[in-house]
Each structure stands twice: as structure tokens, then as C-alpha cells.
Coordinates of C-alpha atoms in Angstrom, one line a residue:
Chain A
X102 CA 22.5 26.6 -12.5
X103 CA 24.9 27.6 -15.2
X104 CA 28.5 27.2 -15.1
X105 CA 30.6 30.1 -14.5
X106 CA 34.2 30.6 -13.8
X107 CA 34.7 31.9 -10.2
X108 CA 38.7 32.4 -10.5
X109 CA 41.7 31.2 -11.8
X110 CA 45.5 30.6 -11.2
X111 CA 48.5 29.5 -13.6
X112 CA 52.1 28.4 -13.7
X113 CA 55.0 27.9 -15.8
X114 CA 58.3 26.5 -15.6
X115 CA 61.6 25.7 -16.9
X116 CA 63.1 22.7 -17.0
X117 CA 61.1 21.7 -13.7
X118 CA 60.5 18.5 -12.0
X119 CA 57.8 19.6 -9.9
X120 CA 54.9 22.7 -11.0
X121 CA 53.4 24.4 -8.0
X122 CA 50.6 25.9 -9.4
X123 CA 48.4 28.5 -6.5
X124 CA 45.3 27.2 -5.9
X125 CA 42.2 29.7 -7.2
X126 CA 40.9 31.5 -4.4
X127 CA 37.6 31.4 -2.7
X128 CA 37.3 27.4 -3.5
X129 CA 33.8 26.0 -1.7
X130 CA 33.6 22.1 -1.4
X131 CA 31.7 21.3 -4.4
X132 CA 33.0 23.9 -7.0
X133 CA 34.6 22.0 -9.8
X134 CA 38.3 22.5 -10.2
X135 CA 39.5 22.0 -13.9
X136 CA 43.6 21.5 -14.2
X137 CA 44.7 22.2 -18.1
X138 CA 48.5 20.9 -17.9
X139 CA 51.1 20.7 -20.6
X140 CA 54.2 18.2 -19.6
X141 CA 56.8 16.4 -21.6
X142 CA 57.5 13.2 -19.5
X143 CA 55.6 10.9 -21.9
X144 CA 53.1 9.3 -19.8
X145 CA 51.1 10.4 -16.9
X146 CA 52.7 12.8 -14.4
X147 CA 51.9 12.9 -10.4
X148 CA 48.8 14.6 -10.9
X149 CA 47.3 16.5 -7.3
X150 CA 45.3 14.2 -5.6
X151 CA 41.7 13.6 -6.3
X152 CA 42.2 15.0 -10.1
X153 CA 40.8 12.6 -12.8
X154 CA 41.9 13.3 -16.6
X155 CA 38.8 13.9 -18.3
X156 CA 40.5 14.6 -22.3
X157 CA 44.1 14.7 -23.7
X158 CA 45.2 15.5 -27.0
X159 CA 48.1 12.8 -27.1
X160 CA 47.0 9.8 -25.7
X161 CA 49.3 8.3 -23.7
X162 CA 51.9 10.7 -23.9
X163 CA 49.2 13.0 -22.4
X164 CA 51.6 16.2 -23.6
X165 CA 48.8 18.4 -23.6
X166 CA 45.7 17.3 -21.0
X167 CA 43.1 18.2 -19.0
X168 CA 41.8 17.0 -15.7
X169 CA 39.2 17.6 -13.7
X170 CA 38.3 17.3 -9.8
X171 CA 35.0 18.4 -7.4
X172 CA 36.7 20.1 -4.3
X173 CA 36.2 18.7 -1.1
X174 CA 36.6 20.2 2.5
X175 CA 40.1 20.0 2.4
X176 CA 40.4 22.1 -0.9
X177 CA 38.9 24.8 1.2
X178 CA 42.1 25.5 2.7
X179 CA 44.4 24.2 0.0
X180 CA 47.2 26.8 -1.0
X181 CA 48.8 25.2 -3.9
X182 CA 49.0 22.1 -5.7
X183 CA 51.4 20.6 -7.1
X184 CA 52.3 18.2 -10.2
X185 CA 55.4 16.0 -10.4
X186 CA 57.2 14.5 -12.6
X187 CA 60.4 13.1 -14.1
X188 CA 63.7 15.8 -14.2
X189 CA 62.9 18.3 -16.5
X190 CA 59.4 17.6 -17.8
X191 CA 57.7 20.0 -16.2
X192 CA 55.7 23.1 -18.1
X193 CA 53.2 25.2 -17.3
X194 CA 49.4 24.8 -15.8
X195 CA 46.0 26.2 -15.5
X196 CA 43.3 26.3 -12.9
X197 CA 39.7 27.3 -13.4
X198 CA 37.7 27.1 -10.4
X199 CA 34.2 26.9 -11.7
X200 CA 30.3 27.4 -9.9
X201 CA 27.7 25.7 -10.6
X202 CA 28.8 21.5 -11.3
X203 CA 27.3 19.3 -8.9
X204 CA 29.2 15.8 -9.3
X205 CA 30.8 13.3 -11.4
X206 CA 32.7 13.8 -15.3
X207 CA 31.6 17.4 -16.8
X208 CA 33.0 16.6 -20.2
X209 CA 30.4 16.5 -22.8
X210 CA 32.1 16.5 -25.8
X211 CA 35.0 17.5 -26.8
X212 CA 37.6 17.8 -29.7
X213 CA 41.6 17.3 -30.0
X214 CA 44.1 17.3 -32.8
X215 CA 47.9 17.3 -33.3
X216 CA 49.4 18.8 -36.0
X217 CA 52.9 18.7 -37.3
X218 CA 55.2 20.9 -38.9
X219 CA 52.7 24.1 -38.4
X220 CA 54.1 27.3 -40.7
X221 CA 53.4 30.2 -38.6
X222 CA 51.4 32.3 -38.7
X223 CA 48.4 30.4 -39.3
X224 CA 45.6 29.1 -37.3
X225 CA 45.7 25.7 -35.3
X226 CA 42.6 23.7 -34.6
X227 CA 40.5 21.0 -36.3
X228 CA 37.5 21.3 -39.3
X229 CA 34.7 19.3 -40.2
X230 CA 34.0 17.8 -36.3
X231 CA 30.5 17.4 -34.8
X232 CA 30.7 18.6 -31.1
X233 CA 27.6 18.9 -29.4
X234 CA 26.1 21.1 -26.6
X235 CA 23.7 21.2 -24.1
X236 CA 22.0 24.7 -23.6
X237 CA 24.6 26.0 -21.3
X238 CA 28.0 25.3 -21.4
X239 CA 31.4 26.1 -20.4
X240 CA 34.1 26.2 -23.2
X241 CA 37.5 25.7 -22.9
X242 CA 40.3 25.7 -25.5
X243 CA 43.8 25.2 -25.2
X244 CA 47.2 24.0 -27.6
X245 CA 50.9 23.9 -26.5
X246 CA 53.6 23.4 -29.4
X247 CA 56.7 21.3 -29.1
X248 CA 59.4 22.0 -31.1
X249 CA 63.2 20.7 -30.6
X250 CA 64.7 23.4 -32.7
X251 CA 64.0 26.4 -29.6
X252 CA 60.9 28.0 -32.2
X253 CA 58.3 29.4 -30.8
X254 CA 55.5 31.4 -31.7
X255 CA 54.9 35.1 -30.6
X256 CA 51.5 34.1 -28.7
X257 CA 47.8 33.5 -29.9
X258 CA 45.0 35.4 -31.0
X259 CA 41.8 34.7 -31.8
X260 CA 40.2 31.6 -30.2
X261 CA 36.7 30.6 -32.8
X262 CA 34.9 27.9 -33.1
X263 CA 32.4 27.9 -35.8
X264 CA 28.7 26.8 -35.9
X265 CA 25.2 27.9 -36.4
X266 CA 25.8 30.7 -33.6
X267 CA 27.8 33.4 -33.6
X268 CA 31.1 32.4 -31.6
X269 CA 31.4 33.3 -27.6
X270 CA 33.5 36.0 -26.3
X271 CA 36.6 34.5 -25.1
X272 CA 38.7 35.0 -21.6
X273 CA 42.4 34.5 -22.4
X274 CA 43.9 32.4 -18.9
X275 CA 47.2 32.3 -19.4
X276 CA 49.6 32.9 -23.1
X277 CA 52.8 31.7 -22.2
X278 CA 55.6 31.8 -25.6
X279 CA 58.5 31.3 -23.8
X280 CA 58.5 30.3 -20.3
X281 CA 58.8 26.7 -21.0
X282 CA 62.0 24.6 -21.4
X283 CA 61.8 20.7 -20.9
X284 CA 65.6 20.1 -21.3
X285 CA 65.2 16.2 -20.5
X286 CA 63.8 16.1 -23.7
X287 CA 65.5 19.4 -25.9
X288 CA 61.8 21.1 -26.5
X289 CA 60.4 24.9 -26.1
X290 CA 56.9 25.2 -25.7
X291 CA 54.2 27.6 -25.8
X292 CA 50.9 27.2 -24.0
X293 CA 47.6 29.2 -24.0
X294 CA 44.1 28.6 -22.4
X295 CA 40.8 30.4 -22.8
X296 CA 37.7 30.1 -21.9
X297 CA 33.8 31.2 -23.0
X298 CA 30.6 30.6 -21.3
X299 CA 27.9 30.1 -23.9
X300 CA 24.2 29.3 -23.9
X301 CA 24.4 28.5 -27.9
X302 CA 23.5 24.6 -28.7
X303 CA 24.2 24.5 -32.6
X304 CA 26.6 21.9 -33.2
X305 CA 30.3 23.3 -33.3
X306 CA 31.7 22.1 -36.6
X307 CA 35.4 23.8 -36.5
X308 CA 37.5 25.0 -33.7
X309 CA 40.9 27.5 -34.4
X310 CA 43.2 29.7 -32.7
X311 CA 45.2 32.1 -34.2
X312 CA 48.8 32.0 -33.6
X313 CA 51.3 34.5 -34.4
X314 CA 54.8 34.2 -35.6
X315 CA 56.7 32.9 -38.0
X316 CA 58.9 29.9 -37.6
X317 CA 58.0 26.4 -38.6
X318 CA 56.6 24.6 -35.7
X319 CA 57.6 21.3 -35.8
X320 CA 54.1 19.8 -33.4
X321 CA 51.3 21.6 -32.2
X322 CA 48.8 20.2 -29.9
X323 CA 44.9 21.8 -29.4
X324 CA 42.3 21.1 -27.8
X325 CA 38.6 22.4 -27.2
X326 CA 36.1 21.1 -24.6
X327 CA 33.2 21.5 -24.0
X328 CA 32.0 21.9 -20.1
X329 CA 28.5 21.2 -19.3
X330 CA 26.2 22.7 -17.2
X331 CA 24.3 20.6 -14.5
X332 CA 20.6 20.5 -16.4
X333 CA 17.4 18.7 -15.0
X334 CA 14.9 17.0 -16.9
X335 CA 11.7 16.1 -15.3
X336 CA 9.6 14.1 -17.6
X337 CA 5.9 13.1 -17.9
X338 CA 4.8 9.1 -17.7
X339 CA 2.1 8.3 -20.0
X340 CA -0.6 6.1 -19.1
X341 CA -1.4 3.5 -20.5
X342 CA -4.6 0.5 -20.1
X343 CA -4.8 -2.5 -21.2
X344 CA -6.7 -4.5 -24.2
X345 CA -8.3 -7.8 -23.0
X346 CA -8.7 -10.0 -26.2
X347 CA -11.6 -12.7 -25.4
X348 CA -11.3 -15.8 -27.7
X349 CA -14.6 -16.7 -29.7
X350 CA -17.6 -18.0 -27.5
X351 CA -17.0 -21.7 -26.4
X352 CA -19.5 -23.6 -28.6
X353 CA -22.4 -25.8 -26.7
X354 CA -26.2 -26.5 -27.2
X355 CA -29.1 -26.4 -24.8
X356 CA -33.0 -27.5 -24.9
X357 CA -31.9 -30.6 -27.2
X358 CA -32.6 -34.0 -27.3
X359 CA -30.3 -36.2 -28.3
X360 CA -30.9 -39.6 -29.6
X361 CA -27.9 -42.0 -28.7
X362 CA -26.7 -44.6 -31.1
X363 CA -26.9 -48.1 -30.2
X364 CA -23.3 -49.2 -29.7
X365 CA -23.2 -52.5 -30.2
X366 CA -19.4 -53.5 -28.4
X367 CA -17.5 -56.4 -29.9
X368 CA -16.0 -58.7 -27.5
X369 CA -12.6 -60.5 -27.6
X370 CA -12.8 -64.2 -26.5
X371 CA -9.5 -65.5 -25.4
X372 CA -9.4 -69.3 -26.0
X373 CA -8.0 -70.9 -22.7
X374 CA -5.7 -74.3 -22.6
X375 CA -7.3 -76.8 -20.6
X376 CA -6.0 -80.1 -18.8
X377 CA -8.0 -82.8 -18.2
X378 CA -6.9 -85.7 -15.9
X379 CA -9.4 -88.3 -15.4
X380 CA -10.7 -89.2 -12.3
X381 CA -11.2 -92.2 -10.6
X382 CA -14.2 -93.4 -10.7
X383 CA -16.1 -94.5 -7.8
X384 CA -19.1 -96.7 -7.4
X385 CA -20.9 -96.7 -5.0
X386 CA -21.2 -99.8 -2.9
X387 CA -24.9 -101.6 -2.8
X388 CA -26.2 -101.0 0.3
X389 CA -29.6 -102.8 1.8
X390 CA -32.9 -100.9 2.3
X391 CA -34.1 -101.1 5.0
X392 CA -37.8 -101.0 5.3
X393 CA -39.1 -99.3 8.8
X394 CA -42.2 -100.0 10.1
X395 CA -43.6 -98.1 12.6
X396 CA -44.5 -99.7 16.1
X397 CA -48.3 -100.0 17.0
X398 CA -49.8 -97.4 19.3
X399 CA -51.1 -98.4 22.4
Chain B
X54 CA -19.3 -10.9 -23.2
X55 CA -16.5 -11.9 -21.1
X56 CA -14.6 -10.0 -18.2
X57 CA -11.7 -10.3 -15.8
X58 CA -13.3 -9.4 -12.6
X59 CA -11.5 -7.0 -10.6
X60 CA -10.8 -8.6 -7.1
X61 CA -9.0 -11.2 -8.5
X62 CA -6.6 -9.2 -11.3
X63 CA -5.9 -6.9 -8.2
X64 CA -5.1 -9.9 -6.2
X65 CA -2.9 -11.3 -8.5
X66 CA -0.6 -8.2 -9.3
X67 CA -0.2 -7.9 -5.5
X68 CA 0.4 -11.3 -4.6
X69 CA 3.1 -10.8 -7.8
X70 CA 4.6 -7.3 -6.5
X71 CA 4.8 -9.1 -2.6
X72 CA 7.3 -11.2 -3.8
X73 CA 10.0 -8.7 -3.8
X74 CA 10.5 -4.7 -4.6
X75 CA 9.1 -2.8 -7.0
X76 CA 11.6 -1.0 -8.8
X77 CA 11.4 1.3 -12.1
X78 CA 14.3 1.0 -14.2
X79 CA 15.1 3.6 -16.9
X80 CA 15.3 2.6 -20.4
X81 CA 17.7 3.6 -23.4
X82 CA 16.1 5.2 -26.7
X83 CA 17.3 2.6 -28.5
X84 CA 14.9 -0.4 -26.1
X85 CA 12.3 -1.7 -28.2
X86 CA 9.7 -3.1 -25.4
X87 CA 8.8 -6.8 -25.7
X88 CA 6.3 -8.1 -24.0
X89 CA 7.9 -11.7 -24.5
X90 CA 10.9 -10.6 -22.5
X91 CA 10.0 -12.4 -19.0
X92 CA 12.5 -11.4 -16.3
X93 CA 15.0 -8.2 -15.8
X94 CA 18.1 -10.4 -16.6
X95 CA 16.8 -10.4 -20.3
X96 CA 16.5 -6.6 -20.7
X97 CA 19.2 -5.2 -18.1
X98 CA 21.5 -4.6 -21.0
X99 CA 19.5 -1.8 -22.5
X100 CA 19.2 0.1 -19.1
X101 CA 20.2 4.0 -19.7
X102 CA 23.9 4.4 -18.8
X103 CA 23.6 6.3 -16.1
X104 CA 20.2 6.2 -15.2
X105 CA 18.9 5.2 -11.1
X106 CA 17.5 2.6 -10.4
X107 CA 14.1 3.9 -8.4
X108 CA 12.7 1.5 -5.5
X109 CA 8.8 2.6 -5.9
X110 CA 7.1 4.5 -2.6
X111 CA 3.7 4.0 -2.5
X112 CA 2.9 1.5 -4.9
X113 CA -0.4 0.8 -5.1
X114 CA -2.9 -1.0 -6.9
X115 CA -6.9 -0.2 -7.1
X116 CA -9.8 -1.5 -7.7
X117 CA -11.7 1.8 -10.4
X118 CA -14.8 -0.2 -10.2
X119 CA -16.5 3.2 -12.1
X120 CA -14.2 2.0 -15.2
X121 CA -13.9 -1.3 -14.8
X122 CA -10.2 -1.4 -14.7
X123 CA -7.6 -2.3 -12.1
X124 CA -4.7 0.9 -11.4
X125 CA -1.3 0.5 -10.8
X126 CA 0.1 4.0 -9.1
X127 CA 3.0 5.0 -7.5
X128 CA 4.6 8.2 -5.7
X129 CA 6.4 10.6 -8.3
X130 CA 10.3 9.4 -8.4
X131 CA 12.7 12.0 -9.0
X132 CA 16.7 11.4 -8.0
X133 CA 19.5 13.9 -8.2
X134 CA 23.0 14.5 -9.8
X135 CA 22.3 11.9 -12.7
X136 CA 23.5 12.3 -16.1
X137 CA 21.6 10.0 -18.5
X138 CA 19.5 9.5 -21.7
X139 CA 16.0 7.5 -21.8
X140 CA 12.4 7.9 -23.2
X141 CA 10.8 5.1 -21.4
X142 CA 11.3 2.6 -18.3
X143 CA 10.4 -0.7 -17.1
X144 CA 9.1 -1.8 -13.3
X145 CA 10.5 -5.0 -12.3
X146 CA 9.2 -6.6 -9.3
X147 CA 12.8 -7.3 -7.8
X148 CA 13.1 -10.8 -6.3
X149 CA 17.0 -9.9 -5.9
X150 CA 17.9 -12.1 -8.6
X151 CA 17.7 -10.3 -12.1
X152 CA 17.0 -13.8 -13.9
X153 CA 13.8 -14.2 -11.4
X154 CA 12.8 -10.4 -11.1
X155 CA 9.9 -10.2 -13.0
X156 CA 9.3 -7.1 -15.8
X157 CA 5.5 -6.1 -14.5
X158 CA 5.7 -3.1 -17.2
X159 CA 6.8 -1.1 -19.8
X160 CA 5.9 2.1 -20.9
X161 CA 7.0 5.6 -22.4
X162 CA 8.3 9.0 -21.0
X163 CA 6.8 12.1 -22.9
X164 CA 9.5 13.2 -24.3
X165 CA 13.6 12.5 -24.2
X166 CA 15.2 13.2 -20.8
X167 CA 18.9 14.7 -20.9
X168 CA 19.8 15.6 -17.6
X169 CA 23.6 16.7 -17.1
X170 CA 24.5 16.1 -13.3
X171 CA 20.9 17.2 -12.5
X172 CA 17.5 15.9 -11.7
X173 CA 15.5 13.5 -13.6
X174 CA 12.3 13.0 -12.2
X175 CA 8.8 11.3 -13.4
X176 CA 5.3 12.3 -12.9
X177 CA 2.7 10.1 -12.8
X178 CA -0.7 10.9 -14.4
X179 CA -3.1 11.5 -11.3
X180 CA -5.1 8.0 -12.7
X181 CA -1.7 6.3 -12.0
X182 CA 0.7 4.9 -14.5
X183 CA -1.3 2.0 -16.2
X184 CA -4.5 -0.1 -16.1
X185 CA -6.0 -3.1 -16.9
X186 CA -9.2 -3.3 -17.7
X187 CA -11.7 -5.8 -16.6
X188 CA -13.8 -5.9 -19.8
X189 CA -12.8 -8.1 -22.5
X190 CA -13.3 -7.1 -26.2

């Protein structure tokens, strides 16, 4: 079953501490819910419950991130969520509810890269990478700039990423230039998502998006990743027998006659010690004979 | 001429097989089969991240007197919402101690699987997955 995005919700702030952001309508238990945030608090943020981050583009400041969760029942009645964070460092967020995941991490590859001191216009994004794809996937790009000095651009154009394909037709979420303030920590920010559903699988070796303006930006953070579809793969077990290996015939002889050698066996004689005590010896005494003579017969 | 005679090599694997579970294990691409490696503590390491671990229905071995070989089948195993790379898998005869478990055999899939949160699923040739044959050469 391909991906596909079902709906989607967005929200932006100014100097918040807290971003309530609607929840997409129509979720199911089991649709995937993707959150794309951008925050300035330096470190993870009280994400909703049951989100996981899945890729950020400034580990572990996680400035721009994306996060990712597979509704349950209670998302069937959710109204909002909400992210929260320390005074001020709240900016703006995207939901895609998307059809068609089943379970666990969707990220299959991805791409990130943070660029400073960006002269506008000009296009944001990263060359020479090696992102691959299954057969069906789901697309999503995104950057947010931080600059100190209140520049901002005047919102982005193309999204591209470049391969063996042609590029996707891209959906354009939310382009937000100058809705975000985080005062705790004097930066403006712009923030844009889009997304494409692609059935391409040539490697994607560049990613861009067009941004318009013209002031200096001092940092500007993008990101593309790439969503994939749930895909089975049944598989065929090859048989296999066994080779016996019998060693060479036992050697033996039958119907002969054999003539056996004498052995003659050579004997060990031990040679005992003897003790010889002599004996006394005795004489026997002289005795008389005596002659018998038989009596007369009557 | 020598042979094996088939009684007794049937014998044998099941005496082997009823000392604990039959299990198939998938394998990473990168496994290199040896038949030297003895028990499932020595190969676990190149399982297939991921990957189930299949407790084998209907495991069976037979006696194909008209070959002169000895079968080993089992029922097709197929599991769900798995995410994984392998070409190949082992069956261990699980004692439920991976340094006793004993690797029975090893042997390759047709081609790479790749499933992404979907099914991966086996099926066994209708002569079953492997034989041994009686005959010596």
C-alpha cells in the first residue's frame, strides 16, 4: 500500500512557550502522524506524547526536526497537540497525517545540512549525497533560517531534488517568512515544508529549495527525507541435498593362506637370592629287626 | 559402494530436532555460511537487523526411499510488519541456550528480500527445503 498524505495542519508563533498545533482531521489508529517542528530552546522540547524524532538537522540543538508517531485510539479523538518549551522558543509546526504505514521508524534515508551566512536569493540544500529509495516513497523537505539581525527571506520556491528521474510535483504545507520571533534568544525565522509522493527509485544525488529575497541570512537549516512505503517481499528457499563423500575401500584379503612365522620368544630369567641355613642333621637310631615267624596251623 | 541408510539418518535428525525448537533465523548478506560454525551463539551476530525469528510449524523429516534421500520440510513461514535485509537463513534446533542450540542448516533465499514494514515470507520447494542423500559417492 503506498503512502499518501490524508491531511494536514500547521502553526506558528511568536515568542511562544507552548505551540498548539490542530491535529489533521479524519486520524484512524494506525495512520502515521509526521510532526516537522522548528524551535529555538537548544535541546529537546516537550514533544506530544508518543512522538519519536526520527531526523534533525542540528543535532542536539534539534532547531529544525522531525518526529514521527503511529496513532493510537486515543488520537482518534485528539483535537490538538501541543509542544512546550522554555519562554520564548517556540516557532511554528507541521502535521502530515499519512495512509498507508503499518508500524515502527519510516525513515529510510534521509539528508540534512546547515548552512551559514546564505546571500539571498539563492537556493538552500545539499549536493553530491547518495539518498536512496524504495519503489514508493513519501518525500518530505523542509529548512527554517535563523538570523539575529530580524532578516528574513520573502518565502520559497522551488523544492528539487535531482536524480536519474525527473523530480516529483511538490505540495507546499505551510511557508511561513515572518510569523516567527523567539525573543529568548533575539532570532526571526522562516519555515517551509513540502511534500511529493514518488514511485521513482534512482538515487537522489542533490536536494534544493529556492528561496527568495535578498538579505544575508546568517544560518539556514534544510532538510529532505525520505518516507517509505510499507513493501513485502516474499522470497523463494532453494533446495538443496547433500554430497556423501565415502573414504577409499577398507583394504582386506580373503581365500588366502597364510603361513605364520615361527616366533621364537626370548625369556628373561631373573636370578633370585637364596639363603641357606643348614639343618640339623638327624640319624636315625638303630633299631632291632625283628624277625616274625608265623605260628603253625593246626 | 557405500550408503547411509535411511532409517537411521532420519532417526538421527529427529532425535537431534527433539531436543528443543526448530527455529529459522534470517541471515545478513554479508553471512558467509560455515559449516564448522557448531551452535547459534557462534553466528547470532550476523542475524538480519530486523529480521523474525520463525519457530518452524510442521517440521518434518521423510524417508524419499524412490531417491534415496532423507527430506527435511517445513510449513511456509511468512511474518508481518518487518523491515529487514537477508538472502539466506539458518535453522537452529533451539535448546534455549544459544551456545547449545545447534545450527541444523544453512541455505540461500532466491533473491534479496527488502521488506519496509511489510511481509517477508519463505516458500519452501514442494520436495522440502533440503536433503540428504543415502548414497555415498
Amino acid at each position: 500500500m503506498a503512502l499518501a498524505v490524508a491531511s494536514t495542519s500547521t502553526a506558528v508563533a511568536n515568542n511562544a512557550e507552548s505551540l498548539v498545533i490542530t491535529a489533521p482531521t479524519g486520524i484512524d489508529t494506525g495512520d502515521l502522524l509526521i510532526l516537522v517542528l522548528v524551535q529555538s530552546q537548544g535541546g529537546d522540547v516537550g514533544i506530544p506524547s508518543g512522538f519519536t524524532e526520527m531526523l534533525t538537522a542540528d543535532d542536539p540543538n534539534d532547531y529544525l526536526a522531525m518526529y514521527y508517531k503511529v496513532a493510537v485510539l486515543a488520537d482518534e479523538s485528539a483535537v490538538n497537540y501541543t509542544v512546550t518549551g522554555g519562554t520564548d522558543t517556540l516557532g511554528g509546526a507541521v502535521m502530515l497525517r499519512v495512509t498507508g504505514w503499518s508500524s515502527g521508524n519510516p525513515l529510510y534515508d534521509s539528508s540534512t545540512i546547515e548552512q551559514s551566512a546564505v546571500d539571498l536569493p539563492s537556493s538552500v540544500g545539499r549536493n553530491g549525497i547518495t539518498v536512496d529509495r524504495p519503489s514508493q516513497q513519501l518525500l518530505i523537505m523542509a529548512y527554517a533560517t535563523a538570523d539575529n539581525d530580524n532578516d528574513l527571506p520573502t518565502g520559497a520556491g522551488t523544492y528539487t531534488v535531482t536524480s536519474s528521474d525527473s523530480n516529483p510535483t511538490w505540495t507546499e504545507v505551510l511557508d511561513s517568512v515572518s510569523d516567527i520571533r523567539f525573543a529568548a534568544n533575539n532570532i526571526d525565522a522562516a519555515f517551509a515544508v513540502a511534500y511529493a509522493v514518488s514511485s521513482d527509485t534512482s538515487q537522489i544525488t542533490d536536494y534544493s529549495i529556492a528561496i527568495a529575497g535578498t538579505p544575508v541570512i546568517d544560518t539556514i537549516f534544510s532538510m529532505l527525507a525520505v518516507i517509505a512505503s510499507p513493501q513485502d517481499a516474499p522470497g523463494n528457499a532453494v533446495f538443496a541435498t547433500s554430497t556423501q563423500t565415502a573414504f577409499a575401500d577398507p583394504t582386506g584379503s580373503a581365500g588366502g593362506n597364510g603361513s605364520p612365522a615361527l616366533k621364537a620368544s626370548t625369556q628373561t630369567a631373573f636370578t633370585p637370592t637364596g639363603k641357606g641355613n643348614a639343618p640339623t642333621q638327624w640319624v636315625n637310631e638303630a633299631i632291632e629287626n625283628t624277625d616274625w615267624t608265623n605260628e603253625e596251623s593246626l | 559402494m557405500a550408503n547411509f541408510h535411511l532409517q537411521a539418518l532420519k532417526d538421527a535428525i529427529d532425535l537431534l530436532v527433539a531436543t528443543g525448537t526448530a527455529k529459522l533465523h534470517y541471515m545478513a548478506p554479508a553471512y558467509t555460511p560455515d559449516p564448522d560454525n557448531s551452535y547459534w551463539a557462534d553466528i547470532s551476530s550476523d542475524e538480519a537487523s530486523g529480521a523474525p525469528t520463525e519457530t518452524l510449524a510442521g517440521f518434518a523429516v521423510a524417508k524419499d526411499t524412490a531417491n534415496n534421500r532423507v527430506t527435511i520440510d517445513f510449513t511456509d513461514p511468512s511474518e508481518a510488519g518487518i523491515t529487514t535485509t537477508t538472502d539466506q537463513f539458518v535453522i537452529v534446533v533451539d535448546t534455549g541456550n544459544d551456545a547449545t542450540s545447534p545450527i541444523l542448516y544453512s541455505g540461500a533465499i532466491d533473491a534479496e528480500l527488502n521488506p519496509i514494514a511489510g511481509t517477508i515470507s519463505l516458500t519452501i520447494p514442494a520436495t522440502g527445503i533440503a536433503a540428504l542423500n543415502a548414497a555415498a559417492t
